[in-house]
Every structure is written in C-alpha cells, then in structure tokens.
Short mmCIF file of C-alpha atoms and ligand atoms in Angstrom, two decimals:
data_model
loop_
_atom_site.label_atom_id
_atom_site.label_comp_id
_atom_site.label_asym_id
_atom_site.label_seq_id
_atom_site.Cartn_x
_atom_site.Cartn_y
_atom_site.Cartn_z
CA MET A 1 -0.11 9.90 -38.02
CA THR A 2 -0.75 12.46 -35.31
CA LEU A 3 -3.60 11.92 -32.89
CA ALA A 4 -5.99 14.35 -31.23
CA PRO A 5 -5.06 15.13 -27.59
CA PRO A 6 -7.37 13.45 -25.09
CA ARG A 7 -9.79 15.55 -23.05
CA ARG A 8 -10.78 13.20 -20.25
CA PHE A 9 -8.84 10.42 -18.53
CA PHE A 10 -9.79 7.53 -16.30
CA VAL A 11 -7.31 5.63 -14.10
CA GLU A 12 -7.99 2.17 -12.71
CA THR A 13 -5.72 1.31 -9.78
CA TRP A 14 -4.87 -2.10 -8.36
CA GLY A 15 -2.61 -3.02 -5.47
CA CYS A 16 -0.68 -1.26 -2.75
CA GLN A 17 -0.47 2.31 -1.47
CA MET A 18 2.49 2.97 -3.72
CA ASN A 19 0.30 2.28 -6.71
CA GLU A 20 -2.38 4.55 -5.26
CA LEU A 21 0.14 7.33 -4.95
CA ASP A 22 1.49 6.62 -8.45
CA SER A 23 -2.05 6.99 -9.79
CA GLN A 24 -2.33 10.36 -8.07
CA ARG A 25 0.93 11.40 -9.68
CA LEU A 26 -0.21 10.21 -13.11
CA SER A 27 -3.48 12.12 -12.68
CA SER A 28 -1.87 15.35 -11.62
CA GLN A 29 0.48 15.43 -14.59
CA LEU A 30 -2.36 14.80 -17.00
CA MET A 31 -4.41 17.55 -15.37
CA GLN A 32 -1.44 19.84 -15.77
CA GLN A 33 -1.64 19.17 -19.50
CA GLY A 34 -5.31 20.11 -19.50
CA VAL A 35 -6.74 16.58 -19.52
CA LEU A 36 -9.54 16.30 -16.96
CA PRO A 37 -10.33 13.31 -14.74
CA THR A 38 -13.56 11.35 -14.99
CA ARG A 39 -14.97 8.52 -12.90
CA ASP A 40 -16.62 6.93 -15.90
CA PRO A 41 -14.40 5.03 -18.35
CA GLN A 42 -17.11 5.41 -21.01
CA GLU A 43 -16.58 9.14 -20.87
CA ALA A 44 -12.78 8.94 -21.09
CA ASP A 45 -10.66 9.20 -24.20
CA LEU A 46 -7.56 8.13 -22.27
CA ILE A 47 -7.66 5.08 -19.97
CA LEU A 48 -4.77 3.99 -17.77
CA LEU A 49 -4.59 0.63 -16.02
CA ASN A 50 -2.22 0.84 -13.05
CA SER A 51 -1.58 -2.86 -12.45
CA CYS A 52 -0.24 -4.95 -9.56
CA SER A 53 1.85 -8.09 -9.99
CA VAL A 54 2.34 -9.23 -6.42
CA ARG A 55 0.02 -12.22 -6.46
CA GLU A 56 -1.77 -14.74 -8.64
CA LYS A 57 -2.02 -14.64 -12.39
CA ALA A 58 -1.29 -10.93 -12.45
CA ALA A 59 -0.35 -10.71 -16.11
CA GLN A 60 -3.36 -12.74 -17.18
CA LYS A 61 -5.69 -10.50 -15.15
CA ALA A 62 -4.15 -7.33 -16.53
CA TYR A 63 -4.40 -8.52 -20.13
CA SER A 64 -7.99 -9.53 -19.62
CA ARG A 65 -8.84 -6.11 -18.21
CA LEU A 66 -7.02 -4.39 -21.07
CA GLY A 67 -9.04 -6.64 -23.37
CA GLU A 68 -12.25 -5.16 -21.98
CA TYR A 69 -10.98 -1.66 -22.67
CA ARG A 70 -9.92 -2.71 -26.15
CA VAL A 71 -13.51 -3.67 -26.89
CA MET A 72 -14.46 -0.06 -26.11
CA LYS A 73 -11.72 1.07 -28.42
CA ARG A 74 -13.24 -0.87 -31.30
CA HIS A 75 -16.18 1.50 -31.23
CA ARG A 76 -14.12 4.56 -30.39
CA PRO A 77 -10.82 4.41 -32.28
CA GLU A 78 -9.67 7.72 -30.76
CA LEU A 79 -9.57 6.12 -27.28
CA LEU A 80 -5.98 5.94 -25.94
CA LEU A 81 -4.94 3.04 -23.75
CA GLY A 82 -1.96 3.12 -21.35
CA PHE A 83 -0.64 0.17 -19.35
CA CYS A 84 1.10 1.19 -16.09
CA GLY A 85 2.31 -0.34 -12.82
CA CYS A 86 4.24 -3.47 -11.97
CA VAL A 87 2.82 -5.80 -14.62
CA ALA A 88 3.56 -3.15 -17.23
CA GLN A 89 7.18 -3.04 -16.03
CA GLN A 90 7.44 -6.82 -16.36
CA GLU A 91 5.82 -6.97 -19.78
CA GLY A 92 7.42 -3.92 -21.45
CA ASP A 93 7.74 -4.32 -25.26
CA ARG A 94 5.93 -7.64 -25.10
CA ALA A 95 2.73 -5.78 -24.19
CA LEU A 96 2.89 -3.68 -27.38
CA GLU A 97 3.52 -6.82 -29.42
CA ARG A 98 0.64 -8.64 -27.82
CA LEU A 99 -1.82 -5.77 -28.03
CA PRO A 100 -1.59 -3.98 -31.38
CA ASP A 101 -3.89 -1.20 -30.20
CA LEU A 102 -2.15 -0.50 -26.87
CA ASP A 103 -0.77 3.06 -26.98
CA PHE A 104 1.90 3.10 -24.29
CA VAL A 105 3.50 1.26 -21.39
CA ILE A 106 4.89 3.00 -18.27
CA GLY A 107 6.75 1.26 -15.43
CA PRO A 108 6.44 2.38 -11.77
CA ALA A 109 9.79 4.19 -11.76
CA ARG A 110 8.74 6.24 -14.82
CA VAL A 111 5.36 7.64 -13.72
CA GLY A 112 6.92 11.12 -13.64
CA GLU A 113 7.19 10.94 -17.43
CA VAL A 114 3.57 10.35 -18.39
CA GLY A 115 3.28 13.84 -19.90
CA GLN A 116 6.17 13.29 -22.32
CA VAL A 117 5.04 9.76 -23.08
CA LEU A 118 1.60 11.02 -24.03
CA GLN A 119 3.07 13.75 -26.25
CA ARG A 120 5.30 11.23 -28.01
CA ARG A 121 2.34 8.97 -28.60
CA LEU A 122 0.26 11.83 -29.97
CA SER A 123 2.96 12.68 -32.49
CA GLY A 124 3.02 9.18 -33.86
CA ARG A 125 4.83 6.36 -32.12
CA ARG A 126 3.67 3.91 -29.52
CA VAL A 127 5.90 4.22 -26.45
CA VAL A 128 7.46 1.91 -23.84
CA ALA A 129 8.91 3.68 -20.76
CA THR A 130 10.15 1.07 -18.29
CA GLY A 131 13.32 0.47 -16.25
CA PHE A 132 14.85 2.29 -13.33
CA PRO A 133 16.44 5.72 -13.67
CA ASP A 134 18.40 7.06 -10.67
CA ALA A 135 16.38 8.91 -8.06
CA ALA A 136 18.05 12.15 -9.14
CA GLU A 137 16.59 11.76 -12.62
CA ARG A 138 13.11 10.94 -11.42
CA ASN A 139 10.51 13.62 -11.62
CA TYR A 140 8.66 14.39 -8.37
CA ASP A 141 6.76 17.52 -9.18
CA LEU A 142 5.23 18.00 -5.74
CA ASP A 143 2.98 20.92 -6.48
CA LEU A 144 1.33 18.90 -9.15
CA LEU A 145 0.11 16.11 -6.91
CA SER A 146 -3.61 15.59 -7.19
CA ARG A 147 -4.71 14.39 -3.79
CA GLU A 148 -8.45 14.81 -3.89
CA GLY A 149 -10.68 12.02 -2.71
CA THR A 150 -8.40 10.91 0.12
CA TYR A 151 -7.75 12.51 3.45
CA LYS A 152 -4.38 11.02 3.93
CA GLY A 153 -1.35 12.68 2.40
CA MET A 154 0.95 9.93 1.19
CA VAL A 155 4.65 10.66 0.84
CA THR A 156 7.12 8.24 -0.73
CA ILE A 157 10.39 8.20 1.16
CA ILE A 158 12.03 5.16 -0.34
CA GLU A 159 11.31 3.48 -3.64
CA GLY A 160 12.13 -0.07 -4.72
CA CYS A 161 13.50 -2.83 -2.50
CA ASN A 162 16.92 -4.43 -1.95
CA LYS A 163 15.71 -7.46 -0.01
CA LYS A 164 15.49 -10.81 -1.66
CA CYS A 165 12.45 -12.49 -0.15
CA THR A 166 12.23 -15.63 -2.27
CA PHE A 167 8.48 -15.28 -2.95
CA CYS A 168 8.45 -11.63 -3.92
CA ILE A 169 8.40 -9.99 -7.33
CA VAL A 170 8.58 -6.40 -6.06
CA PRO A 171 12.40 -5.99 -6.34
CA SER A 172 12.17 -6.79 -10.05
CA THR A 173 9.15 -4.59 -10.78
CA ARG A 174 10.07 -1.59 -8.64
CA GLY A 175 13.83 -1.89 -8.91
CA PRO A 176 16.59 -1.32 -6.35
CA GLU A 177 16.17 0.97 -3.35
CA GLN A 178 16.26 4.71 -3.95
CA ASN A 179 16.13 7.00 -0.93
CA ARG A 180 14.69 10.48 -1.15
CA PRO A 181 16.61 13.22 0.64
CA MET A 182 15.29 14.25 4.07
CA GLU A 183 14.81 17.87 3.00
CA HIS A 184 12.57 16.85 0.09
CA ILE A 185 10.48 14.68 2.36
CA LEU A 186 10.07 17.41 4.98
CA ALA A 187 9.15 19.92 2.27
CA GLU A 188 6.51 17.61 0.85
CA VAL A 189 4.99 16.96 4.28
CA ARG A 190 4.81 20.71 4.99
CA HIS A 191 3.28 21.29 1.60
CA LEU A 192 0.55 18.71 2.29
CA LEU A 193 -0.18 20.19 5.72
CA ASP A 194 -0.49 23.67 4.20
CA PHE A 195 -2.89 22.12 1.76
CA GLY A 196 -5.11 21.04 4.68
CA PHE A 197 -4.13 17.41 5.30
CA ARG A 198 -4.26 16.25 8.92
CA GLU A 199 -2.72 12.84 8.41
CA ILE A 200 0.51 11.92 6.67
CA GLU A 201 1.60 8.45 5.68
CA LEU A 202 5.23 7.77 4.79
CA LEU A 203 5.57 5.06 2.17
CA GLY A 204 8.17 2.50 1.19
CA GLN A 205 8.44 -1.25 0.63
CA THR A 206 10.86 -1.26 3.58
CA VAL A 207 10.06 2.18 4.92
CA ASN A 208 12.26 1.84 8.00
CA HIS A 209 15.30 1.03 5.88
CA TRP A 210 15.33 4.65 4.68
CA ARG A 211 18.57 6.59 4.98
CA ASP A 212 19.26 10.14 3.95
CA PRO A 213 21.47 9.82 0.84
CA SER A 214 23.93 12.49 2.00
CA THR A 215 23.95 12.47 5.81
CA ALA A 216 23.03 8.81 6.43
CA ALA A 217 20.46 9.94 9.03
CA ASP A 218 18.17 6.97 9.58
CA PHE A 219 14.41 6.46 9.81
CA ALA A 220 14.35 7.16 13.57
CA VAL A 221 15.75 10.63 12.89
CA LEU A 222 13.27 11.18 10.09
CA LEU A 223 10.32 10.11 12.27
CA ASP A 224 11.43 12.53 14.93
CA ARG A 225 11.80 15.40 12.46
CA VAL A 226 8.46 14.75 10.74
CA ALA A 227 6.54 14.25 14.01
CA ARG A 228 7.75 17.67 15.22
CA ILE A 229 6.29 19.54 12.26
CA ASP A 230 3.57 21.94 13.44
CA GLY A 231 0.04 20.99 12.52
CA LEU A 232 0.71 17.29 11.93
CA GLU A 233 -1.99 15.43 13.84
CA ARG A 234 -1.38 11.91 12.65
CA LEU A 235 1.70 10.25 11.30
CA ARG A 236 1.70 6.72 9.89
CA PHE A 237 4.23 4.74 7.92
CA VAL A 238 4.14 1.52 5.95
CA THR A 239 5.69 -1.06 5.50
CA SER A 240 8.23 -1.75 8.22
CA TYR A 241 10.67 -4.60 7.88
CA PRO A 242 11.06 -6.41 11.23
CA ARG A 243 14.83 -6.79 11.11
CA ASP A 244 15.38 -3.13 10.28
CA PHE A 245 13.32 -1.81 13.20
CA THR A 246 15.87 -0.37 15.66
CA GLN A 247 15.38 0.53 19.32
CA ASP A 248 15.66 4.22 18.34
CA MET A 249 12.63 3.77 16.12
CA VAL A 250 10.77 1.92 18.88
CA ASP A 251 11.55 4.85 21.20
CA GLN A 252 10.12 7.40 18.75
CA LEU A 253 6.75 5.65 18.99
CA GLY A 254 6.78 6.27 22.72
CA ARG A 255 7.97 9.85 22.39
CA HIS A 256 5.50 11.37 19.90
CA ALA A 257 1.78 11.16 20.57
CA ASN A 258 1.03 12.10 16.94
CA ILE A 259 2.72 8.95 15.66
CA CYS A 260 -0.31 6.65 15.39
CA PRO A 261 -0.52 3.73 17.82
CA TYR A 262 -0.67 1.34 14.91
CA LEU A 263 2.05 -0.61 13.15
CA HIS A 264 2.01 -2.97 10.18
CA LEU A 265 4.80 -5.47 10.64
CA PRO A 266 4.69 -8.34 8.15
CA VAL A 267 5.94 -11.60 9.68
CA GLN A 268 4.90 -13.96 6.81
CA SER A 269 5.17 -17.18 8.85
CA GLY A 270 5.42 -18.38 12.43
CA SER A 271 7.98 -21.04 11.56
CA ASP A 272 11.72 -20.34 11.57
CA ARG A 273 12.27 -23.04 8.98
CA ILE A 274 9.87 -21.35 6.56
CA LEU A 275 11.26 -17.88 7.32
CA ARG A 276 14.68 -19.22 6.31
CA LEU A 277 13.30 -20.63 3.06
CA MET A 278 11.64 -17.27 2.44
CA GLY A 279 15.00 -15.52 2.95
CA ARG A 280 13.46 -13.09 5.43
CA GLY A 281 16.60 -12.68 7.51
CA TYR A 282 15.00 -12.87 10.98
CA ASP A 283 13.55 -15.53 13.24
CA ILE A 284 10.47 -15.62 15.43
CA GLU A 285 12.54 -14.82 18.51
CA LEU A 286 13.59 -11.49 16.97
CA TYR A 287 10.01 -10.75 15.94
CA ARG A 288 8.59 -11.60 19.37
CA ASP A 289 11.22 -9.52 21.12
CA LEU A 290 10.46 -6.54 18.86
CA ILE A 291 6.73 -6.80 19.58
CA GLY A 292 7.48 -6.83 23.30
CA ARG A 293 9.60 -3.69 23.04
CA LEU A 294 6.99 -1.92 20.90
CA ARG A 295 4.30 -2.67 23.45
CA THR A 296 6.48 -1.40 26.26
CA SER A 297 7.24 1.81 24.40
CA ARG A 298 3.66 2.38 23.26
CA PRO A 299 1.16 0.49 25.46
CA GLY A 300 -2.00 -0.45 23.59
CA ILE A 301 -0.39 -0.18 20.14
CA ALA A 302 -2.43 -2.01 17.49
CA LEU A 303 -0.39 -4.36 15.32
CA SER A 304 -1.16 -5.87 11.96
CA THR A 305 0.76 -8.34 9.85
CA ASP A 306 0.97 -10.20 6.53
CA ILE A 307 0.98 -13.99 6.41
CA ILE A 308 1.62 -16.30 3.48
CA VAL A 309 0.19 -19.81 3.82
CA GLY A 310 1.19 -22.75 1.66
CA PHE A 311 4.71 -21.51 0.98
CA PRO A 312 6.75 -24.36 -0.64
CA GLY A 313 7.81 -26.83 2.03
CA GLU A 314 5.28 -25.63 4.64
CA THR A 315 4.26 -28.65 6.74
CA ASP A 316 1.31 -28.97 9.12
CA GLU A 317 3.78 -28.34 11.91
CA ASP A 318 5.04 -25.12 10.33
CA PHE A 319 1.50 -23.95 9.86
CA GLU A 320 0.64 -24.78 13.49
CA ALA A 321 3.56 -22.54 14.49
CA THR A 322 1.94 -19.71 12.53
CA LEU A 323 -1.38 -20.29 14.32
CA GLU A 324 0.46 -20.25 17.64
CA LEU A 325 2.11 -16.94 16.83
CA ILE A 326 -1.24 -15.45 15.84
CA SER A 327 -2.81 -16.62 19.12
CA GLU A 328 0.09 -15.29 21.10
CA VAL A 329 0.57 -11.85 19.52
CA ARG A 330 -3.15 -11.06 19.08
CA PHE A 331 -2.92 -8.81 16.05
CA ALA A 332 -5.57 -6.15 15.51
CA SER A 333 -5.78 -7.36 11.92
CA ILE A 334 -3.96 -9.63 9.51
CA PHE A 335 -3.63 -9.79 5.75
CA ALA A 336 -3.24 -13.42 4.78
CA PHE A 337 -2.57 -14.76 1.32
CA LYS A 338 -2.12 -18.13 -0.29
CA TYR A 339 1.36 -18.45 -1.72
CA SER A 340 1.48 -17.89 -5.44
CA SER A 341 4.50 -18.56 -7.57
CA ARG A 342 5.81 -15.40 -9.26
CA PRO A 343 7.97 -15.36 -12.39
CA GLY A 344 11.68 -14.85 -11.82
CA THR A 345 11.55 -15.40 -8.04
CA ALA A 346 13.65 -17.99 -6.19
CA ALA A 347 10.94 -19.86 -4.27
CA PRO A 348 9.72 -22.01 -7.20
CA ARG A 349 13.26 -23.38 -7.53
CA LEU A 350 13.57 -24.46 -3.88
CA LYS A 351 14.08 -28.19 -3.56
CA VAL A 352 11.09 -28.73 -1.28
CA PRO A 353 7.65 -30.23 -1.83
CA ILE A 354 5.00 -27.79 -2.97
CA VAL A 355 1.82 -27.48 -0.95
CA GLU A 356 -1.38 -28.62 -2.64
CA MET A 357 -3.93 -25.91 -3.34
CA GLY A 358 -6.62 -27.66 -1.31
CA VAL A 359 -4.31 -27.83 1.71
CA ALA A 360 -3.36 -24.16 1.36
CA ASP A 361 -7.06 -23.22 1.06
CA ARG A 362 -7.92 -25.05 4.27
CA ARG A 363 -5.00 -23.48 6.10
CA LEU A 364 -6.07 -20.04 4.99
CA GLN A 365 -9.63 -20.66 6.21
CA ARG A 366 -8.39 -21.88 9.60
CA LEU A 367 -6.18 -18.85 9.93
CA PHE A 368 -9.03 -16.46 9.09
CA ALA A 369 -11.38 -18.22 11.53
CA LEU A 370 -8.86 -17.99 14.37
CA GLN A 371 -8.10 -14.35 13.66
CA LYS A 372 -11.78 -13.41 13.37
CA GLY A 373 -12.40 -14.61 16.92
CA ILE A 374 -9.35 -12.75 18.23
CA GLN A 375 -10.35 -9.54 16.46
CA LEU A 376 -13.86 -9.68 17.84
CA GLU A 377 -12.53 -10.16 21.38
CA ILE A 378 -10.10 -7.27 21.03
CA ASN A 379 -12.73 -5.00 19.48
CA GLN A 380 -15.20 -5.82 22.26
CA THR A 381 -12.76 -4.42 24.80
CA LEU A 382 -13.05 -1.06 23.00
CA VAL A 383 -16.80 -0.69 23.61
CA GLY A 384 -17.33 2.37 25.82
CA GLU A 385 -14.06 4.01 24.72
CA THR A 386 -14.00 7.38 23.00
CA PHE A 387 -11.76 8.05 20.00
CA ASP A 388 -10.78 11.07 17.93
CA ILE A 389 -11.46 9.88 14.47
CA LEU A 390 -10.60 11.15 11.03
CA VAL A 391 -13.84 11.29 9.06
CA THR A 392 -13.30 9.71 5.66
CA SER A 393 -16.68 9.02 4.04
CA TRP A 394 -20.46 8.93 4.25
CA GLY A 395 -21.91 5.79 5.79
CA LYS A 396 -24.34 3.39 4.15
CA GLN A 397 -27.13 4.24 6.61
CA PRO A 398 -28.72 7.70 6.47
CA GLY A 399 -27.30 9.88 9.24
CA SER A 400 -24.06 7.95 9.46
CA GLN A 401 -20.45 8.53 8.53
CA THR A 402 -17.27 6.48 8.62
CA GLY A 403 -13.76 7.16 9.79
CA ARG A 404 -10.59 5.69 11.22
CA THR A 405 -9.43 5.64 14.82
CA PRO A 406 -5.78 6.53 15.49
CA CYS A 407 -5.21 2.76 15.78
CA HIS A 408 -6.56 2.46 12.22
CA ARG A 409 -9.83 0.74 13.06
CA LEU A 410 -12.85 1.36 10.88
CA LEU A 411 -15.58 3.12 12.88
CA HIS A 412 -19.11 3.77 11.57
CA PHE A 413 -21.00 6.37 13.58
CA ASP A 414 -24.25 8.30 13.85
CA PHE A 415 -23.32 11.92 13.39
CA GLY A 416 -26.31 13.33 15.28
CA GLU A 417 -27.75 16.68 14.26
CA GLN A 418 -25.05 17.79 11.93
CA ALA A 419 -22.63 15.83 9.80
CA ALA A 420 -18.91 16.26 10.33
CA GLU A 421 -16.89 17.66 7.46
CA LEU A 422 -15.11 14.93 5.51
CA GLY A 423 -11.40 15.08 6.30
CA SER A 424 -11.98 16.62 9.74
CA MET A 425 -11.51 15.08 13.19
CA THR A 426 -14.43 14.28 15.46
CA ARG A 427 -15.03 12.42 18.76
CA VAL A 428 -16.93 9.17 18.73
CA VAL A 429 -17.87 6.73 21.49
CA VAL A 430 -17.83 3.05 20.55
CA GLU A 431 -21.11 1.23 21.22
CA LYS A 432 -20.80 -2.04 19.34
CA ALA A 433 -17.98 -4.21 18.10
CA PHE A 434 -17.67 -6.54 15.11
CA PRO A 435 -14.60 -8.44 13.94
CA HIS A 436 -13.79 -5.96 11.18
CA SER A 437 -15.38 -2.73 12.38
CA LEU A 438 -16.76 -0.70 15.26
CA VAL A 439 -20.03 1.19 15.52
CA GLY A 440 -20.67 4.27 17.66
CA SER A 441 -22.07 7.77 18.02
CA ARG A 442 -20.56 11.19 17.82
CA VAL A 443 -20.07 12.97 21.15
CA ALA A 444 -19.29 16.59 21.99
CA ALA A 445 -15.57 17.39 21.78
N1 LIG B 1 7.39 -4.73 1.47
C1 LIG B 1 6.05 -4.86 0.99
C2 LIG B 1 5.85 -6.15 0.33
C3 LIG B 1 4.89 -5.99 -0.73
S1 LIG B 1 4.05 -7.41 -1.04
C4 LIG B 1 5.10 -4.84 2.11
O1 LIG B 1 5.41 -5.49 3.11
O2 LIG B 1 4.01 -4.26 1.97
C5 LIG B 1 2.80 -7.33 0.23
C6 LIG B 1 2.51 -8.66 0.82
O3 LIG B 1 2.07 -9.55 -0.20
C7 LIG B 1 3.73 -9.37 1.41
O4 LIG B 1 3.97 -8.95 2.72
C8 LIG B 1 3.34 -10.81 1.34
O5 LIG B 1 2.65 -11.24 2.50
C9 LIG B 1 2.39 -10.87 0.16
N2 LIG B 1 3.04 -11.51 -0.97
C10 LIG B 1 4.10 -11.07 -1.68
N3 LIG B 1 4.44 -11.95 -2.62
C11 LIG B 1 3.59 -13.00 -2.52
C12 LIG B 1 3.44 -14.23 -3.20
N4 LIG B 1 4.26 -14.59 -4.17
N5 LIG B 1 2.44 -15.06 -2.83
C13 LIG B 1 1.60 -14.70 -1.82
N6 LIG B 1 1.70 -13.55 -1.13
C14 LIG B 1 2.68 -12.71 -1.47
FE1 LIG B 2 9.15 -8.01 -1.22
FE2 LIG B 2 10.58 -8.73 0.84
FE3 LIG B 2 11.02 -6.40 -0.39
S1 LIG B 2 8.40 -8.92 0.66
S2 LIG B 2 9.09 -5.83 -1.22
S3 LIG B 2 11.36 -8.43 -1.23
S4 LIG B 2 11.01 -6.81 1.82
#
C-alpha cells in the first residue's frame, strides 16, 4: 500500500546539543522534500521523536511518549510516526515489533537518510535505519541545514565516542569516533557566518579529541584556524574531556579573544577512587592542575562541570571529596545527576555496593544547595559590570529581553526605548544577581 506524502512535520527533541543539531538536520531534509515544519503536533501529519537515552528509564519514557502520539494516530490514520535518536538506535527492530503502527526508526548516525527513509515508507514498507556507517558515507548536506530559531550555529566536528566511561551509554548509541575533515568544518563555519550567525559552537562528545583524518592536526590547530575566520565574534565548544585538554589548547584560550571565556569540563566526581571505578582515566590532581592552567591563560574564565552522585561504591567520604572540589574550584554552574544504571554499561557489574536512592537524593540536594550559594556569590561580584550580550529571546516582562554573556550567563535586561534585534549583540550593565541569572539594563554601545 502506498501512502500519501506528508505536508507538515513536527519534531520533538530531547537531550544534548547533538540531538538538537540532529533535529535541525532532520528538519532541513524534510523541508527540502517540500514538507513544512509546524509547532503544533495536532497540525502535523509526520511526527518525529528525537529521543535521549543517557539517563533514567529512557526507553520507558520514549515508548510512553510515542504512545501519546499513537492515540492521535487512532483518529488520523494518515499520521506518520518516526522514532529517532539514541533510544531508537538501541531499540531498532524491537520498536517496530512493539509498536505495530510505528512507521520508521532512525539512529543518530543515519539522520542524513531521513529523506530516503520517508520515501521507502511511503512506497510500502516500514523502515529501520540504525547502525554506524563510516563518516565518508554519512550525508552532511550543509546548505540544507535549517537553523532558524537559534542564534548559535552548531557544527559537529567529531561524532561518537571511543571512551569507555563505565556509566555511559553514548558509545553504544552514537558509535565509535568519526572525525570530520578540517576543510569541511571550516567551510561549514564560513557558511554559517555568511548566513548571519555571530556565534559558532563546535560539537562533539569529546570535542577536544578531534583530529583531522588526513593530516592529524589536533583540536588546538582547529581552534586557532576557526578563531581566525573573519566575522566570527564568539566561538564555543562542547564537551571537552579533561585528560585530552593539552597545553596548546589552553594557550589558544589565552590567544583569541573571540573564544568565549567559558568552558564545560565534566569532572563527574571529586574522589579518585570513584573516578577509577568510572574508568575516566584521570585523577583530581590532573583536573586541578588543568583548571589552574586555564585560569592562568584566561583570567576570569567561567567553568562548568557535570557531576554524578550515587555512583556504585560511592561512600560518604567520596561524596565529601566531591563537595570539597566544588567548594575549591567555584564553578559558574554545575549539572548534577543521580547515577542511573544504563543497559549494556559496565558499572552495574562492578563488585561494589550500590547506593540507596534515598542517600543519592540527599547527596544531590546537598550538592545543589552548596553550589547555589557559590553561584550567588560569584554572580554578585558581576553587579556593576558591563557585558556584550547576544540577544536570544523576548523576556517575560514587557520591555525586557534575554541573552547570554560571553561567559554563558543568562542575563535578562530592560531594553529601554527600542528593542534589540534577536540574534544581535548589545551592551548591558548588570544590576542584580541571582544564583541562576543576572538582571540589568541596556546601555549605549
Ligand atoms: N561526553 C558527553 C557525555 C554525554 S552524557 C558530555 O560530556 O557531554 C552527559 C552527562 O550525563 C555526563 O557528563 C554525565 O555526567 C551524565 N551521565 C551520563 N551517563 C549517566 C548515567 N548513567 N547516570 C547519571 N548521569 C549520567
Ligand atoms: Fe560518555 Fe565518557 Fe564518552 S561520558 S560520551 S563515554 S567521554
């Protein structure tokens, strides 16, 4: 049976920046086929769920969301349903078996094929496109990228991950590392700048592990080359792996003012014993030393990190070590998560006692409380300072807008007589500080 081509699509995106970018790539290919985007799933005749599997009951959550869309499909049999992202990669054929009215499944390494997958579905068969083709076979049709709605041009430089952190499912859902050639990356950055973007963010699970596939130039060289491109006002990159951060990379942060004074550097735990169980490949001494060198190279740099609490075997003492590290480093922000066991990872098989949920909950609360105080203190020191901010949205209050400082802090401001254009830069003086945001007013440039 052939099906009618869809006219409007809706994409729901969960998870990290890579998923966000994958959703943009899915959208642009559909638009290229004449299917238009909508913000309202009720209006769509093609719905894609771009799922994330990194934490907690991911599969269950994805199936329950798909279940809600399937209810819509009961009343509108022409509605097409696609399951994408990391949970889709994990589930593959099983998803089609479980959901008789699911139309197709696309893994993260196959987003470049959504057009063909849709065509195959329309001519009859349900489709599963998962697995990991070589980078050379992957489709990155740059001109097609649909980037509206964000003011940050995201550019993947390395896909997948070769590390083996014992808690992490990413290597199995996004596959082994695949580096994109330097020339492709530079071309994509130039393309985005021509398109009007002011800020570029380089993406990878271990972004600083990038190497040019033919010349073996490393991430320090790439940073230098990208930062020198005319018209690039802000350069960010995420996520850096502590052990792979070389002194050359540290030096680039000091050399180029357009590299943002902000770095996300996941540490995961303050205890060497736990870091070993996590298979992270560094100790706190290395991490502390790196932070010191970063702060020397780029005084005032804002740092953020990821922490997992309640990892198997974590004792009160280990957790205290994490609190100590947090107090010592004074991060501008942290992302903290309760450990959750992921299928196929090594951590659940470690011969160590698991941490009770209640204990992990209390640890997480203590960590948040400590960090909240630190963040407020740091933010208070910024009152009176003026920042060039990238305006990203309208504020909740009339007469206000919101943007990000170069150090990635959220700043809500009164725009005065005339609003700033979204996506432009404007100067704002900070007047008030909160733990998670700043408030200020626009000033003359
Ligand atoms: N390289 C990527 C890792 C992606 S996962 C990055 O650093 O962004 C993002 C974060 O989720 C990790 O840093 C970790 O803190 C957290 N995380 C990953 N697996 C987890 C798990 N099983 N339980 C709890 N948190 C986890
Ligand atoms: Fe996951 Fe560790 Fe890679 S956290 S994405 S296995 S660096």
